[in-house]
PDB file of C-alpha atoms and ligand atoms in Angstrom:
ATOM      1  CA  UNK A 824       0.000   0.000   0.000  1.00  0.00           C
ATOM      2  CA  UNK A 825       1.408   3.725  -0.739  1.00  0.00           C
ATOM      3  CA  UNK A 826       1.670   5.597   2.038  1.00  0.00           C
ATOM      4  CA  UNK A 827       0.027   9.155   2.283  1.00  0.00           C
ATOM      5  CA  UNK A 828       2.099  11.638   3.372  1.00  0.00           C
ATOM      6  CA  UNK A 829      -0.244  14.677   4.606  1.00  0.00           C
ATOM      7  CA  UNK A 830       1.098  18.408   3.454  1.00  0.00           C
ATOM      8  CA  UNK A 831       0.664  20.769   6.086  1.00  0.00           C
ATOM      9  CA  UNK A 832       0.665  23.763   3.200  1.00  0.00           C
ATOM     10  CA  UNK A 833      -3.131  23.196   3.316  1.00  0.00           C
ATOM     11  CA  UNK A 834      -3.585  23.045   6.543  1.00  0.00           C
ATOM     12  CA  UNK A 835      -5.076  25.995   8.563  1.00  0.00           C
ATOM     13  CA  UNK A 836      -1.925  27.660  10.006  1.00  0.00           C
ATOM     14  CA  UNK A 837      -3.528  29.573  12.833  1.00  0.00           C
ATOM     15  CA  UNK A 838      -4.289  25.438  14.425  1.00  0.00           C
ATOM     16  CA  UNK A 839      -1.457  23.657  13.127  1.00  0.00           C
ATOM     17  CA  UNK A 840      -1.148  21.120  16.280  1.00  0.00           C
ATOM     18  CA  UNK A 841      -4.886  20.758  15.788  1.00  0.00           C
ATOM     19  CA  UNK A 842      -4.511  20.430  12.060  1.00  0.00           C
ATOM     20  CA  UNK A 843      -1.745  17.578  12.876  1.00  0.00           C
ATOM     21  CA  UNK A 844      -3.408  15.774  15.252  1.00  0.00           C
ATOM     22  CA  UNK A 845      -6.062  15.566  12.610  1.00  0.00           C
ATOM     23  CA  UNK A 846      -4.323  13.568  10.228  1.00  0.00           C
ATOM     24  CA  UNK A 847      -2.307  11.483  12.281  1.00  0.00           C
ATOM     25  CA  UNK A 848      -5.829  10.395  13.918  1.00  0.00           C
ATOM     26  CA  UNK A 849      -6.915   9.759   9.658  1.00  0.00           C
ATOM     27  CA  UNK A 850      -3.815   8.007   8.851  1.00  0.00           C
ATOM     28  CA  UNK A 851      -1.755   9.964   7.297  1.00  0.00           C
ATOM     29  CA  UNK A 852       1.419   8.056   7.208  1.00  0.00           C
ATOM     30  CA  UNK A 853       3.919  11.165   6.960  1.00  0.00           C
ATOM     31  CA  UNK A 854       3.894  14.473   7.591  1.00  0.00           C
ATOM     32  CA  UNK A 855       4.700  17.056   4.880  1.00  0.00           C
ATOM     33  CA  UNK A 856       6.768  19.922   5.179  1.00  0.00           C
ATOM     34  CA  UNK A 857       6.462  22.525   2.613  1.00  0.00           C
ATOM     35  CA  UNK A 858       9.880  24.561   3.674  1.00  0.00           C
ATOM     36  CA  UNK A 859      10.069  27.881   0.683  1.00  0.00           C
ATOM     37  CA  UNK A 860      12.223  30.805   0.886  1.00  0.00           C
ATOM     38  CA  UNK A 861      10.612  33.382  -2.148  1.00  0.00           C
ATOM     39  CA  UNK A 862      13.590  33.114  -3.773  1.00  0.00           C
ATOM     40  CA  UNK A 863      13.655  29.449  -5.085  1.00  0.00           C
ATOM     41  CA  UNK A 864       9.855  29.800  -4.971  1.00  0.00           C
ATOM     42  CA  UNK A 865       7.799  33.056  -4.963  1.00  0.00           C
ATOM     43  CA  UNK A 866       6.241  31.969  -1.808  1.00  0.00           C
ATOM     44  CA  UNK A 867       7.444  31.730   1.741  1.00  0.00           C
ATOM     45  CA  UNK A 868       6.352  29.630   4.466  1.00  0.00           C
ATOM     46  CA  UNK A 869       7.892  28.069   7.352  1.00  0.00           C
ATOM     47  CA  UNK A 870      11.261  27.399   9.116  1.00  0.00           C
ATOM     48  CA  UNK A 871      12.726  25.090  11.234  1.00  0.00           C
ATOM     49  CA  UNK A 872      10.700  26.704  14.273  1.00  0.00           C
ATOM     50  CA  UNK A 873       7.643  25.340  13.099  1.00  0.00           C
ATOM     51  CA  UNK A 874       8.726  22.104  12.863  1.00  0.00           C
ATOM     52  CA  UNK A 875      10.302  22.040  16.538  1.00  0.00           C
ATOM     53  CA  UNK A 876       7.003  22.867  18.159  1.00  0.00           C
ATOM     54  CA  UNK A 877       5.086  20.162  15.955  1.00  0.00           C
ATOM     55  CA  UNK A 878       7.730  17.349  17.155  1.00  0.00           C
ATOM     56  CA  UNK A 879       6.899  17.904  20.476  1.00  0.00           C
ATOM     57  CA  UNK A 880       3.207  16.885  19.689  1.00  0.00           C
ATOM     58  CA  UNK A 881       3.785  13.981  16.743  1.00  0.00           C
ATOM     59  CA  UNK A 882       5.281  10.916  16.327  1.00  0.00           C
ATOM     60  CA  UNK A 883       4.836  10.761  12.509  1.00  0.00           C
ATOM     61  CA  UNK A 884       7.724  10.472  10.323  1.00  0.00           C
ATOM     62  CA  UNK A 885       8.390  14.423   9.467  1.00  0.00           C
ATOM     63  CA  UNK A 886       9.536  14.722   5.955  1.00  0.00           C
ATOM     64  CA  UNK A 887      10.555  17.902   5.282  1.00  0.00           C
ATOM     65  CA  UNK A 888      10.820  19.371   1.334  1.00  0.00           C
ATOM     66  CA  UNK A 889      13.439  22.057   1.099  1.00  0.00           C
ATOM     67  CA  UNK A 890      12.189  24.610  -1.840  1.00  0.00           C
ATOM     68  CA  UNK A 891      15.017  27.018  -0.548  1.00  0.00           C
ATOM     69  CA  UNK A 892      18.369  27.888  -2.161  1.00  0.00           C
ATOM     70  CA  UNK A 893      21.341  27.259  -0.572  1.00  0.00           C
ATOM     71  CA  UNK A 894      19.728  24.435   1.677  1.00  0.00           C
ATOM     72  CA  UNK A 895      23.433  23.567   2.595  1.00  0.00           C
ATOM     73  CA  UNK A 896      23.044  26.106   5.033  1.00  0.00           C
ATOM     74  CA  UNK A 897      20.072  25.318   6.647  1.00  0.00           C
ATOM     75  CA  UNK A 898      19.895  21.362   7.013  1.00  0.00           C
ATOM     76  CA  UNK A 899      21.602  20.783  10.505  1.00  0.00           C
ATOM     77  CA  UNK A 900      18.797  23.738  11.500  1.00  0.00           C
ATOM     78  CA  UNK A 901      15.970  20.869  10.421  1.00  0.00           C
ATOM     79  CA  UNK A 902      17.810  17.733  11.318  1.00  0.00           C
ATOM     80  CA  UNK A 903      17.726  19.414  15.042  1.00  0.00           C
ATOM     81  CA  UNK A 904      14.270  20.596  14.908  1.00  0.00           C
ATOM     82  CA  UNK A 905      13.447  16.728  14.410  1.00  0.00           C
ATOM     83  CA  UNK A 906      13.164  16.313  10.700  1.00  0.00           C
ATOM     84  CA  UNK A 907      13.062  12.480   9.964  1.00  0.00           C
ATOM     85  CA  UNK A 908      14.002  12.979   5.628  1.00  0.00           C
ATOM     86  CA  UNK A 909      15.433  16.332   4.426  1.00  0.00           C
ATOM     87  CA  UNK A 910      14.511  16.312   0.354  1.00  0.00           C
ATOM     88  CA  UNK A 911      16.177  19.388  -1.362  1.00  0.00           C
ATOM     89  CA  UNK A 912      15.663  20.342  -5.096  1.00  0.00           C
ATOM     90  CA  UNK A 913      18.287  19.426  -7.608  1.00  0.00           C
ATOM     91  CA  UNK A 914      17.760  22.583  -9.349  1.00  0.00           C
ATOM     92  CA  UNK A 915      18.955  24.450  -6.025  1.00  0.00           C
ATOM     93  CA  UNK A 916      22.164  22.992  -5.683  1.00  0.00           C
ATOM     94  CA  UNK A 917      25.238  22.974  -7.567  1.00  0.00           C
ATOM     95  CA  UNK A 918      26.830  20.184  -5.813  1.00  0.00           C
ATOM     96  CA  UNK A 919      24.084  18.031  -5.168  1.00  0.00           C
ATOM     97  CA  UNK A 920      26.104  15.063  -4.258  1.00  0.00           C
ATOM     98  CA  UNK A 921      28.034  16.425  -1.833  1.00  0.00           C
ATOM     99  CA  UNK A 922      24.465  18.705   0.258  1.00  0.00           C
ATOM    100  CA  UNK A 923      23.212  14.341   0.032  1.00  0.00           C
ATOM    101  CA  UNK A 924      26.379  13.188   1.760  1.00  0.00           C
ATOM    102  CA  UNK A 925      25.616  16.174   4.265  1.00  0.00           C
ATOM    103  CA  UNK A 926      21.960  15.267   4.953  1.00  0.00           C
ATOM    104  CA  UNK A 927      23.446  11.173   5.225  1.00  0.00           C
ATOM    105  CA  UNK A 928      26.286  12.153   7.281  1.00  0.00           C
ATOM    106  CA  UNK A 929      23.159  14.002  10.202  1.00  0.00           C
ATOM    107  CA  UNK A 930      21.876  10.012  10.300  1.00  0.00           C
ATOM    108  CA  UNK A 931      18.807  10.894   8.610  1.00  0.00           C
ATOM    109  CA  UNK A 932      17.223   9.953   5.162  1.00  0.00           C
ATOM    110  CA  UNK A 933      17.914  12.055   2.290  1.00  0.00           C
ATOM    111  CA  UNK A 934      15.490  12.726  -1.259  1.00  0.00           C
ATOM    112  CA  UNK A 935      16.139  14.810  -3.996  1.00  0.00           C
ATOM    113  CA  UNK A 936      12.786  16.662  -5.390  1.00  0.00           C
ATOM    114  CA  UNK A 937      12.974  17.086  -9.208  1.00  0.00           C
ATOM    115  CA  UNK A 938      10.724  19.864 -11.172  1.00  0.00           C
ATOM    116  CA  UNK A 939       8.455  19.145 -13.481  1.00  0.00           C
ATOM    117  CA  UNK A 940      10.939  19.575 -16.262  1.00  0.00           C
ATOM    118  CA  UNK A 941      13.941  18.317 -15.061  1.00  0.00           C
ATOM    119  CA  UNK A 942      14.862  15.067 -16.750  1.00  0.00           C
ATOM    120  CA  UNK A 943      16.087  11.925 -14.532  1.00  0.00           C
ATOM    121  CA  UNK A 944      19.416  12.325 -15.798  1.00  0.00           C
ATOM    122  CA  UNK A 945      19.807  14.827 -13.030  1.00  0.00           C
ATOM    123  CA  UNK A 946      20.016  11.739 -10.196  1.00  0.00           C
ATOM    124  CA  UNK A 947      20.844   9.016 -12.183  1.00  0.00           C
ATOM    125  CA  UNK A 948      24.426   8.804 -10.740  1.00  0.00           C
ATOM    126  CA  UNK A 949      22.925   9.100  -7.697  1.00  0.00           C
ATOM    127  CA  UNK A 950      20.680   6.169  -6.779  1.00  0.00           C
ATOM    128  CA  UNK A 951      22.288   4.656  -4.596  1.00  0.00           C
ATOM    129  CA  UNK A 952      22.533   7.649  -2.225  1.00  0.00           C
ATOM    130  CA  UNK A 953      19.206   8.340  -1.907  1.00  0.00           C
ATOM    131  CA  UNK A 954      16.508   7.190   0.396  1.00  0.00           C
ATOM    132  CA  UNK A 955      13.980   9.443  -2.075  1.00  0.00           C
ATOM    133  CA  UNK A 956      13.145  10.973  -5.303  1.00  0.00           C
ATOM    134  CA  UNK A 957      10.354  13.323  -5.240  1.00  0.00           C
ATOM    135  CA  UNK A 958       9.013  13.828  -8.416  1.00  0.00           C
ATOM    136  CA  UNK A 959       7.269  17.178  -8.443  1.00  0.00           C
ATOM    137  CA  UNK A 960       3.919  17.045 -10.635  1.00  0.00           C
ATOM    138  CA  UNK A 961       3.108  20.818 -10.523  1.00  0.00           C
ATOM    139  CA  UNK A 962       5.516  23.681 -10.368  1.00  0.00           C
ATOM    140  CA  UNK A 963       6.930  24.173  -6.575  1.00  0.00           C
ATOM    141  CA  UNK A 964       5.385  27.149  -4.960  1.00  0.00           C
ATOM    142  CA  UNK A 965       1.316  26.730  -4.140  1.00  0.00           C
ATOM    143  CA  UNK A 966      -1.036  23.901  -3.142  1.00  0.00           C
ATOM    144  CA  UNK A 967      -4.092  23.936  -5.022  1.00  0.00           C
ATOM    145  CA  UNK A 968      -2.635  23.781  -8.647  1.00  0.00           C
ATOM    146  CA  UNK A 969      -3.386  21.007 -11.540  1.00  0.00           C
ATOM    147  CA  UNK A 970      -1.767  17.980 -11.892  1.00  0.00           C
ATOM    148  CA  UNK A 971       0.494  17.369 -14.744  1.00  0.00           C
ATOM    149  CA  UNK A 972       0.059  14.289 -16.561  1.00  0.00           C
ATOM    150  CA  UNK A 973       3.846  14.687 -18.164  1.00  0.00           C
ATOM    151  CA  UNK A 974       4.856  13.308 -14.606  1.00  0.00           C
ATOM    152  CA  UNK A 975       3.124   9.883 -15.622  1.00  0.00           C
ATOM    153  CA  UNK A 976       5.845   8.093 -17.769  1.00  0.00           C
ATOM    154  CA  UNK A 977       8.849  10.183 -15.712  1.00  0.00           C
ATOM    155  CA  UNK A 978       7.448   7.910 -12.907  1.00  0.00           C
ATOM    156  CA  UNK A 979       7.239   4.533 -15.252  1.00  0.00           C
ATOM    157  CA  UNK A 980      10.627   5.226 -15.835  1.00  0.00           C
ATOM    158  CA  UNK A 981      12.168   6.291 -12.548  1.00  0.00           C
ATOM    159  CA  UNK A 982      10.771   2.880 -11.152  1.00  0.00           C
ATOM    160  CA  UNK A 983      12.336   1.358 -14.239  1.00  0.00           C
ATOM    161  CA  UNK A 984      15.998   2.904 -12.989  1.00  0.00           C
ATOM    162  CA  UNK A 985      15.872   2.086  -9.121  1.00  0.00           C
ATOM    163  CA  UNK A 986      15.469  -1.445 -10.238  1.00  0.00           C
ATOM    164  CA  UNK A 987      15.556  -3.143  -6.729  1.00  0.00           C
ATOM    165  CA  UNK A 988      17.031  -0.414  -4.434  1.00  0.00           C
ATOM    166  CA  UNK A 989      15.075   0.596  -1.459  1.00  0.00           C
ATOM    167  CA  UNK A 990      14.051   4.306  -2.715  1.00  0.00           C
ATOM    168  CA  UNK A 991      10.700   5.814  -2.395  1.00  0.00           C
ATOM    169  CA  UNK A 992       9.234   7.390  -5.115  1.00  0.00           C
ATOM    170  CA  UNK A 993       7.883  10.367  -3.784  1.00  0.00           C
ATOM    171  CA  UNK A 994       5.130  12.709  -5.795  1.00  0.00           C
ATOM    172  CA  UNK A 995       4.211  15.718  -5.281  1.00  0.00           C
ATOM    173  CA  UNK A 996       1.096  18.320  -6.838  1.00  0.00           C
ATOM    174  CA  UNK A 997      -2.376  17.672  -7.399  1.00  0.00           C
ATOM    175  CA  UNK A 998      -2.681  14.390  -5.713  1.00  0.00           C
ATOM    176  CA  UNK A 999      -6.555  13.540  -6.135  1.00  0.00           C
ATOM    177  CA  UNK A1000      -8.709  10.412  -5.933  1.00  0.00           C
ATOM    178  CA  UNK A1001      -7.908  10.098  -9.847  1.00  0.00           C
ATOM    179  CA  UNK A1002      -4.169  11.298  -9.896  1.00  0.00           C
ATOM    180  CA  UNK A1003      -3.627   9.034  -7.331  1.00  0.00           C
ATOM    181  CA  UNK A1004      -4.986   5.893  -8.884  1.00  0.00           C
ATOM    182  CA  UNK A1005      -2.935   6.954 -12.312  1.00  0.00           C
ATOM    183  CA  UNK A1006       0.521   7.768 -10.224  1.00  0.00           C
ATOM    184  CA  UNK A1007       0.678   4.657  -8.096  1.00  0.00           C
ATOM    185  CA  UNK A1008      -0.275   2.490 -11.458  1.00  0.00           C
ATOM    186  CA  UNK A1009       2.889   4.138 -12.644  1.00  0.00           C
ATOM    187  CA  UNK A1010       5.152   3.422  -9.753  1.00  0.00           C
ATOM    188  CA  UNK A1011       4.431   5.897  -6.573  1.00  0.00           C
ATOM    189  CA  UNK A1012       5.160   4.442  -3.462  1.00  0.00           C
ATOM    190  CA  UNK A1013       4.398   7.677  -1.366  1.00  0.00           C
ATOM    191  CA  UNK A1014       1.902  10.715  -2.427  1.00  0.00           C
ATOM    192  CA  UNK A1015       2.048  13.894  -1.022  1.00  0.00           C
ATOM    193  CA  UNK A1016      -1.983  15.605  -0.679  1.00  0.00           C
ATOM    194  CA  UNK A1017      -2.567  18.959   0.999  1.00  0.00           C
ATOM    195  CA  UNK A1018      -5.735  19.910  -0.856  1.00  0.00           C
ATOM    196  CA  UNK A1019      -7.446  16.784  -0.753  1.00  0.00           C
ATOM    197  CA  UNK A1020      -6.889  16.234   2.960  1.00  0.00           C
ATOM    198  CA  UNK A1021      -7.110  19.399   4.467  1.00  0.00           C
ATOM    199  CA  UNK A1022      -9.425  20.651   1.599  1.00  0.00           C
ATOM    200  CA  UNK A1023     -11.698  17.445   2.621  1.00  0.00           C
ATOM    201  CA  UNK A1024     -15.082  17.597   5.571  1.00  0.00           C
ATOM    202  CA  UNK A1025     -14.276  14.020   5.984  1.00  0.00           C
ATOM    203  CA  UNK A1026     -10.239  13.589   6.956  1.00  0.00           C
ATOM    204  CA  UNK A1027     -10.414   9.678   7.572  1.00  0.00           C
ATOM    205  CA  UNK A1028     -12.415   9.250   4.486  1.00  0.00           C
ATOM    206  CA  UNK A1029      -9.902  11.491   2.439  1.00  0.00           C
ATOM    207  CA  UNK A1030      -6.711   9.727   3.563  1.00  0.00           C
ATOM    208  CA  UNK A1031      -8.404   6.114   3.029  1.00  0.00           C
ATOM    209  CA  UNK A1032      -9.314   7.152  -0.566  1.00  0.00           C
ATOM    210  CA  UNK A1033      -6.255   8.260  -1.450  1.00  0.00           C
ATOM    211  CA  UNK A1034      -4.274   4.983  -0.078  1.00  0.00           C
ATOM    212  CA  UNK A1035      -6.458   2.935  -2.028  1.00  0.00           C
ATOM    213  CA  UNK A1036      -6.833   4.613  -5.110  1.00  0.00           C
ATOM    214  CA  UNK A1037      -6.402   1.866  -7.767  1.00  0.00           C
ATOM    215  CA  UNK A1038      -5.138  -0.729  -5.250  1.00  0.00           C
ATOM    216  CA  UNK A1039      -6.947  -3.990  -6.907  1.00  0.00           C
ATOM    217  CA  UNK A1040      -9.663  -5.226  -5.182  1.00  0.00           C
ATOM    218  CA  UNK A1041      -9.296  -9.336  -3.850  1.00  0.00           C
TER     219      UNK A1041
HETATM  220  C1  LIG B1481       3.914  22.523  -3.746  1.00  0.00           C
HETATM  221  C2  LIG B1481       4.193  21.674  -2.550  1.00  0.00           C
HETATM  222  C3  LIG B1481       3.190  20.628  -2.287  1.00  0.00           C
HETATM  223  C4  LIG B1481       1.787  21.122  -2.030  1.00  0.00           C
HETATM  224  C5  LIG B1481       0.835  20.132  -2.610  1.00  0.00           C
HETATM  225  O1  LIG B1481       5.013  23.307  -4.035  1.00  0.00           O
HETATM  226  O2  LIG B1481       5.449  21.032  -2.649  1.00  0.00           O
HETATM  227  O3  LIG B1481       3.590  19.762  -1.229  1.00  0.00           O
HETATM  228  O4  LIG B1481       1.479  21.285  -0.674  1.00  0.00           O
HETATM  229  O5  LIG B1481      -0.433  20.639  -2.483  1.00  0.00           O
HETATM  230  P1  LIG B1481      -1.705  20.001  -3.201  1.00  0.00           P
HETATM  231  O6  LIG B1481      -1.861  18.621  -2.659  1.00  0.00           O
HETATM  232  O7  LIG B1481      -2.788  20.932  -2.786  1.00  0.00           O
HETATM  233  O8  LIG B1481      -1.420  20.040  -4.669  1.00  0.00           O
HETATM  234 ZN1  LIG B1482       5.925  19.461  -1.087  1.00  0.00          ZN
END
Protein backbone atom coordinates (compact mmCIF):
# COMPACT_ATOMS: atom_id res chain seq x y z
CA UNK A 1 0.00 0.00 0.00
CA UNK A 2 1.41 3.72 -0.74
CA UNK A 3 1.67 5.60 2.04
CA UNK A 4 0.03 9.15 2.28
CA UNK A 5 2.10 11.64 3.37
CA UNK A 6 -0.24 14.68 4.61
CA UNK A 7 1.10 18.41 3.45
CA UNK A 8 0.66 20.77 6.09
CA UNK A 9 0.66 23.76 3.20
CA UNK A 10 -3.13 23.20 3.32
CA UNK A 11 -3.58 23.05 6.54
CA UNK A 12 -5.08 25.99 8.56
CA UNK A 13 -1.93 27.66 10.01
CA UNK A 14 -3.53 29.57 12.83
CA UNK A 15 -4.29 25.44 14.42
CA UNK A 16 -1.46 23.66 13.13
CA UNK A 17 -1.15 21.12 16.28
CA UNK A 18 -4.89 20.76 15.79
CA UNK A 19 -4.51 20.43 12.06
CA UNK A 20 -1.74 17.58 12.88
CA UNK A 21 -3.41 15.77 15.25
CA UNK A 22 -6.06 15.57 12.61
CA UNK A 23 -4.32 13.57 10.23
CA UNK A 24 -2.31 11.48 12.28
CA UNK A 25 -5.83 10.39 13.92
CA UNK A 26 -6.92 9.76 9.66
CA UNK A 27 -3.81 8.01 8.85
CA UNK A 28 -1.76 9.96 7.30
CA UNK A 29 1.42 8.06 7.21
CA UNK A 30 3.92 11.17 6.96
CA UNK A 31 3.89 14.47 7.59
CA UNK A 32 4.70 17.06 4.88
CA UNK A 33 6.77 19.92 5.18
CA UNK A 34 6.46 22.53 2.61
CA UNK A 35 9.88 24.56 3.67
CA UNK A 36 10.07 27.88 0.68
CA UNK A 37 12.22 30.80 0.89
CA UNK A 38 10.61 33.38 -2.15
CA UNK A 39 13.59 33.11 -3.77
CA UNK A 40 13.65 29.45 -5.08
CA UNK A 41 9.85 29.80 -4.97
CA UNK A 42 7.80 33.06 -4.96
CA UNK A 43 6.24 31.97 -1.81
CA UNK A 44 7.44 31.73 1.74
CA UNK A 45 6.35 29.63 4.47
CA UNK A 46 7.89 28.07 7.35
CA UNK A 47 11.26 27.40 9.12
CA UNK A 48 12.73 25.09 11.23
CA UNK A 49 10.70 26.70 14.27
CA UNK A 50 7.64 25.34 13.10
CA UNK A 51 8.73 22.10 12.86
CA UNK A 52 10.30 22.04 16.54
CA UNK A 53 7.00 22.87 18.16
CA UNK A 54 5.09 20.16 15.96
CA UNK A 55 7.73 17.35 17.16
CA UNK A 56 6.90 17.90 20.48
CA UNK A 57 3.21 16.88 19.69
CA UNK A 58 3.79 13.98 16.74
CA UNK A 59 5.28 10.92 16.33
CA UNK A 60 4.84 10.76 12.51
CA UNK A 61 7.72 10.47 10.32
CA UNK A 62 8.39 14.42 9.47
CA UNK A 63 9.54 14.72 5.96
CA UNK A 64 10.55 17.90 5.28
CA UNK A 65 10.82 19.37 1.33
CA UNK A 66 13.44 22.06 1.10
CA UNK A 67 12.19 24.61 -1.84
CA UNK A 68 15.02 27.02 -0.55
CA UNK A 69 18.37 27.89 -2.16
CA UNK A 70 21.34 27.26 -0.57
CA UNK A 71 19.73 24.44 1.68
CA UNK A 72 23.43 23.57 2.59
CA UNK A 73 23.04 26.11 5.03
CA UNK A 74 20.07 25.32 6.65
CA UNK A 75 19.89 21.36 7.01
CA UNK A 76 21.60 20.78 10.50
CA UNK A 77 18.80 23.74 11.50
CA UNK A 78 15.97 20.87 10.42
CA UNK A 79 17.81 17.73 11.32
CA UNK A 80 17.73 19.41 15.04
CA UNK A 81 14.27 20.60 14.91
CA UNK A 82 13.45 16.73 14.41
CA UNK A 83 13.16 16.31 10.70
CA UNK A 84 13.06 12.48 9.96
CA UNK A 85 14.00 12.98 5.63
CA UNK A 86 15.43 16.33 4.43
CA UNK A 87 14.51 16.31 0.35
CA UNK A 88 16.18 19.39 -1.36
CA UNK A 89 15.66 20.34 -5.10
CA UNK A 90 18.29 19.43 -7.61
CA UNK A 91 17.76 22.58 -9.35
CA UNK A 92 18.95 24.45 -6.03
CA UNK A 93 22.16 22.99 -5.68
CA UNK A 94 25.24 22.97 -7.57
CA UNK A 95 26.83 20.18 -5.81
CA UNK A 96 24.08 18.03 -5.17
CA UNK A 97 26.10 15.06 -4.26
CA UNK A 98 28.03 16.42 -1.83
CA UNK A 99 24.47 18.70 0.26
CA UNK A 100 23.21 14.34 0.03
CA UNK A 101 26.38 13.19 1.76
CA UNK A 102 25.62 16.17 4.27
CA UNK A 103 21.96 15.27 4.95
CA UNK A 104 23.45 11.17 5.23
CA UNK A 105 26.29 12.15 7.28
CA UNK A 106 23.16 14.00 10.20
CA UNK A 107 21.88 10.01 10.30
CA UNK A 108 18.81 10.89 8.61
CA UNK A 109 17.22 9.95 5.16
CA UNK A 110 17.91 12.05 2.29
CA UNK A 111 15.49 12.73 -1.26
CA UNK A 112 16.14 14.81 -4.00
CA UNK A 113 12.79 16.66 -5.39
CA UNK A 114 12.97 17.09 -9.21
CA UNK A 115 10.72 19.86 -11.17
CA UNK A 116 8.46 19.14 -13.48
CA UNK A 117 10.94 19.58 -16.26
CA UNK A 118 13.94 18.32 -15.06
CA UNK A 119 14.86 15.07 -16.75
CA UNK A 120 16.09 11.92 -14.53
CA UNK A 121 19.42 12.32 -15.80
CA UNK A 122 19.81 14.83 -13.03
CA UNK A 123 20.02 11.74 -10.20
CA UNK A 124 20.84 9.02 -12.18
CA UNK A 125 24.43 8.80 -10.74
CA UNK A 126 22.92 9.10 -7.70
CA UNK A 127 20.68 6.17 -6.78
CA UNK A 128 22.29 4.66 -4.60
CA UNK A 129 22.53 7.65 -2.23
CA UNK A 130 19.21 8.34 -1.91
CA UNK A 131 16.51 7.19 0.40
CA UNK A 132 13.98 9.44 -2.07
CA UNK A 133 13.14 10.97 -5.30
CA UNK A 134 10.35 13.32 -5.24
CA UNK A 135 9.01 13.83 -8.42
CA UNK A 136 7.27 17.18 -8.44
CA UNK A 137 3.92 17.05 -10.63
CA UNK A 138 3.11 20.82 -10.52
CA UNK A 139 5.52 23.68 -10.37
CA UNK A 140 6.93 24.17 -6.58
CA UNK A 141 5.38 27.15 -4.96
CA UNK A 142 1.32 26.73 -4.14
CA UNK A 143 -1.04 23.90 -3.14
CA UNK A 144 -4.09 23.94 -5.02
CA UNK A 145 -2.63 23.78 -8.65
CA UNK A 146 -3.39 21.01 -11.54
CA UNK A 147 -1.77 17.98 -11.89
CA UNK A 148 0.49 17.37 -14.74
CA UNK A 149 0.06 14.29 -16.56
CA UNK A 150 3.85 14.69 -18.16
CA UNK A 151 4.86 13.31 -14.61
CA UNK A 152 3.12 9.88 -15.62
CA UNK A 153 5.84 8.09 -17.77
CA UNK A 154 8.85 10.18 -15.71
CA UNK A 155 7.45 7.91 -12.91
CA UNK A 156 7.24 4.53 -15.25
CA UNK A 157 10.63 5.23 -15.84
CA UNK A 158 12.17 6.29 -12.55
CA UNK A 159 10.77 2.88 -11.15
CA UNK A 160 12.34 1.36 -14.24
CA UNK A 161 16.00 2.90 -12.99
CA UNK A 162 15.87 2.09 -9.12
CA UNK A 163 15.47 -1.45 -10.24
CA UNK A 164 15.56 -3.14 -6.73
CA UNK A 165 17.03 -0.41 -4.43
CA UNK A 166 15.07 0.60 -1.46
CA UNK A 167 14.05 4.31 -2.72
CA UNK A 168 10.70 5.81 -2.39
CA UNK A 169 9.23 7.39 -5.12
CA UNK A 170 7.88 10.37 -3.78
CA UNK A 171 5.13 12.71 -5.79
CA UNK A 172 4.21 15.72 -5.28
CA UNK A 173 1.10 18.32 -6.84
CA UNK A 174 -2.38 17.67 -7.40
CA UNK A 175 -2.68 14.39 -5.71
CA UNK A 176 -6.55 13.54 -6.13
CA UNK A 177 -8.71 10.41 -5.93
CA UNK A 178 -7.91 10.10 -9.85
CA UNK A 179 -4.17 11.30 -9.90
CA UNK A 180 -3.63 9.03 -7.33
CA UNK A 181 -4.99 5.89 -8.88
CA UNK A 182 -2.94 6.95 -12.31
CA UNK A 183 0.52 7.77 -10.22
CA UNK A 184 0.68 4.66 -8.10
CA UNK A 185 -0.28 2.49 -11.46
CA UNK A 186 2.89 4.14 -12.64
CA UNK A 187 5.15 3.42 -9.75
CA UNK A 188 4.43 5.90 -6.57
CA UNK A 189 5.16 4.44 -3.46
CA UNK A 190 4.40 7.68 -1.37
CA UNK A 191 1.90 10.72 -2.43
CA UNK A 192 2.05 13.89 -1.02
CA UNK A 193 -1.98 15.60 -0.68
CA UNK A 194 -2.57 18.96 1.00
CA UNK A 195 -5.74 19.91 -0.86
CA UNK A 196 -7.45 16.78 -0.75
CA UNK A 197 -6.89 16.23 2.96
CA UNK A 198 -7.11 19.40 4.47
CA UNK A 199 -9.42 20.65 1.60
CA UNK A 200 -11.70 17.45 2.62
CA UNK A 201 -15.08 17.60 5.57
CA UNK A 202 -14.28 14.02 5.98
CA UNK A 203 -10.24 13.59 6.96
CA UNK A 204 -10.41 9.68 7.57
CA UNK A 205 -12.42 9.25 4.49
CA UNK A 206 -9.90 11.49 2.44
CA UNK A 207 -6.71 9.73 3.56
CA UNK A 208 -8.40 6.11 3.03
CA UNK A 209 -9.31 7.15 -0.57
CA UNK A 210 -6.25 8.26 -1.45
CA UNK A 211 -4.27 4.98 -0.08
CA UNK A 212 -6.46 2.94 -2.03
CA UNK A 213 -6.83 4.61 -5.11
CA UNK A 214 -6.40 1.87 -7.77
CA UNK A 215 -5.14 -0.73 -5.25
CA UNK A 216 -6.95 -3.99 -6.91
CA UNK A 217 -9.66 -5.23 -5.18
CA UNK A 218 -9.30 -9.34 -3.85
C1 LIG B 1 3.91 22.52 -3.75
C2 LIG B 1 4.19 21.67 -2.55
C3 LIG B 1 3.19 20.63 -2.29
C4 LIG B 1 1.79 21.12 -2.03
C5 LIG B 1 0.84 20.13 -2.61
O1 LIG B 1 5.01 23.31 -4.03
O2 LIG B 1 5.45 21.03 -2.65
O3 LIG B 1 3.59 19.76 -1.23
O4 LIG B 1 1.48 21.28 -0.67
O5 LIG B 1 -0.43 20.64 -2.48
P1 LIG B 1 -1.71 20.00 -3.20
O6 LIG B 1 -1.86 18.62 -2.66
O7 LIG B 1 -2.79 20.93 -2.79
O8 LIG B 1 -1.42 20.04 -4.67
ZN1 LIG C 1 5.93 19.46 -1.09
Amino acid sequence: MVKIAASLLAADFSKLADEVRRAEEAGADWLHFDVMDGHFVPNITMGPQVVRDLRNKSGLFFDVHLMIENPENYLEKFYEAGADLLTVSAEACVHLHKVIQMIRSLGIKAGVALNPATPLSAIKYLLDDLDLVLLMSVNPGFGGQKFIPAVIPKIRELKSMVKDRKLEIQVDGGINDQTARQVREAGATVLVAGTAIFGSDDLVTAVKMLKTAGEKSP
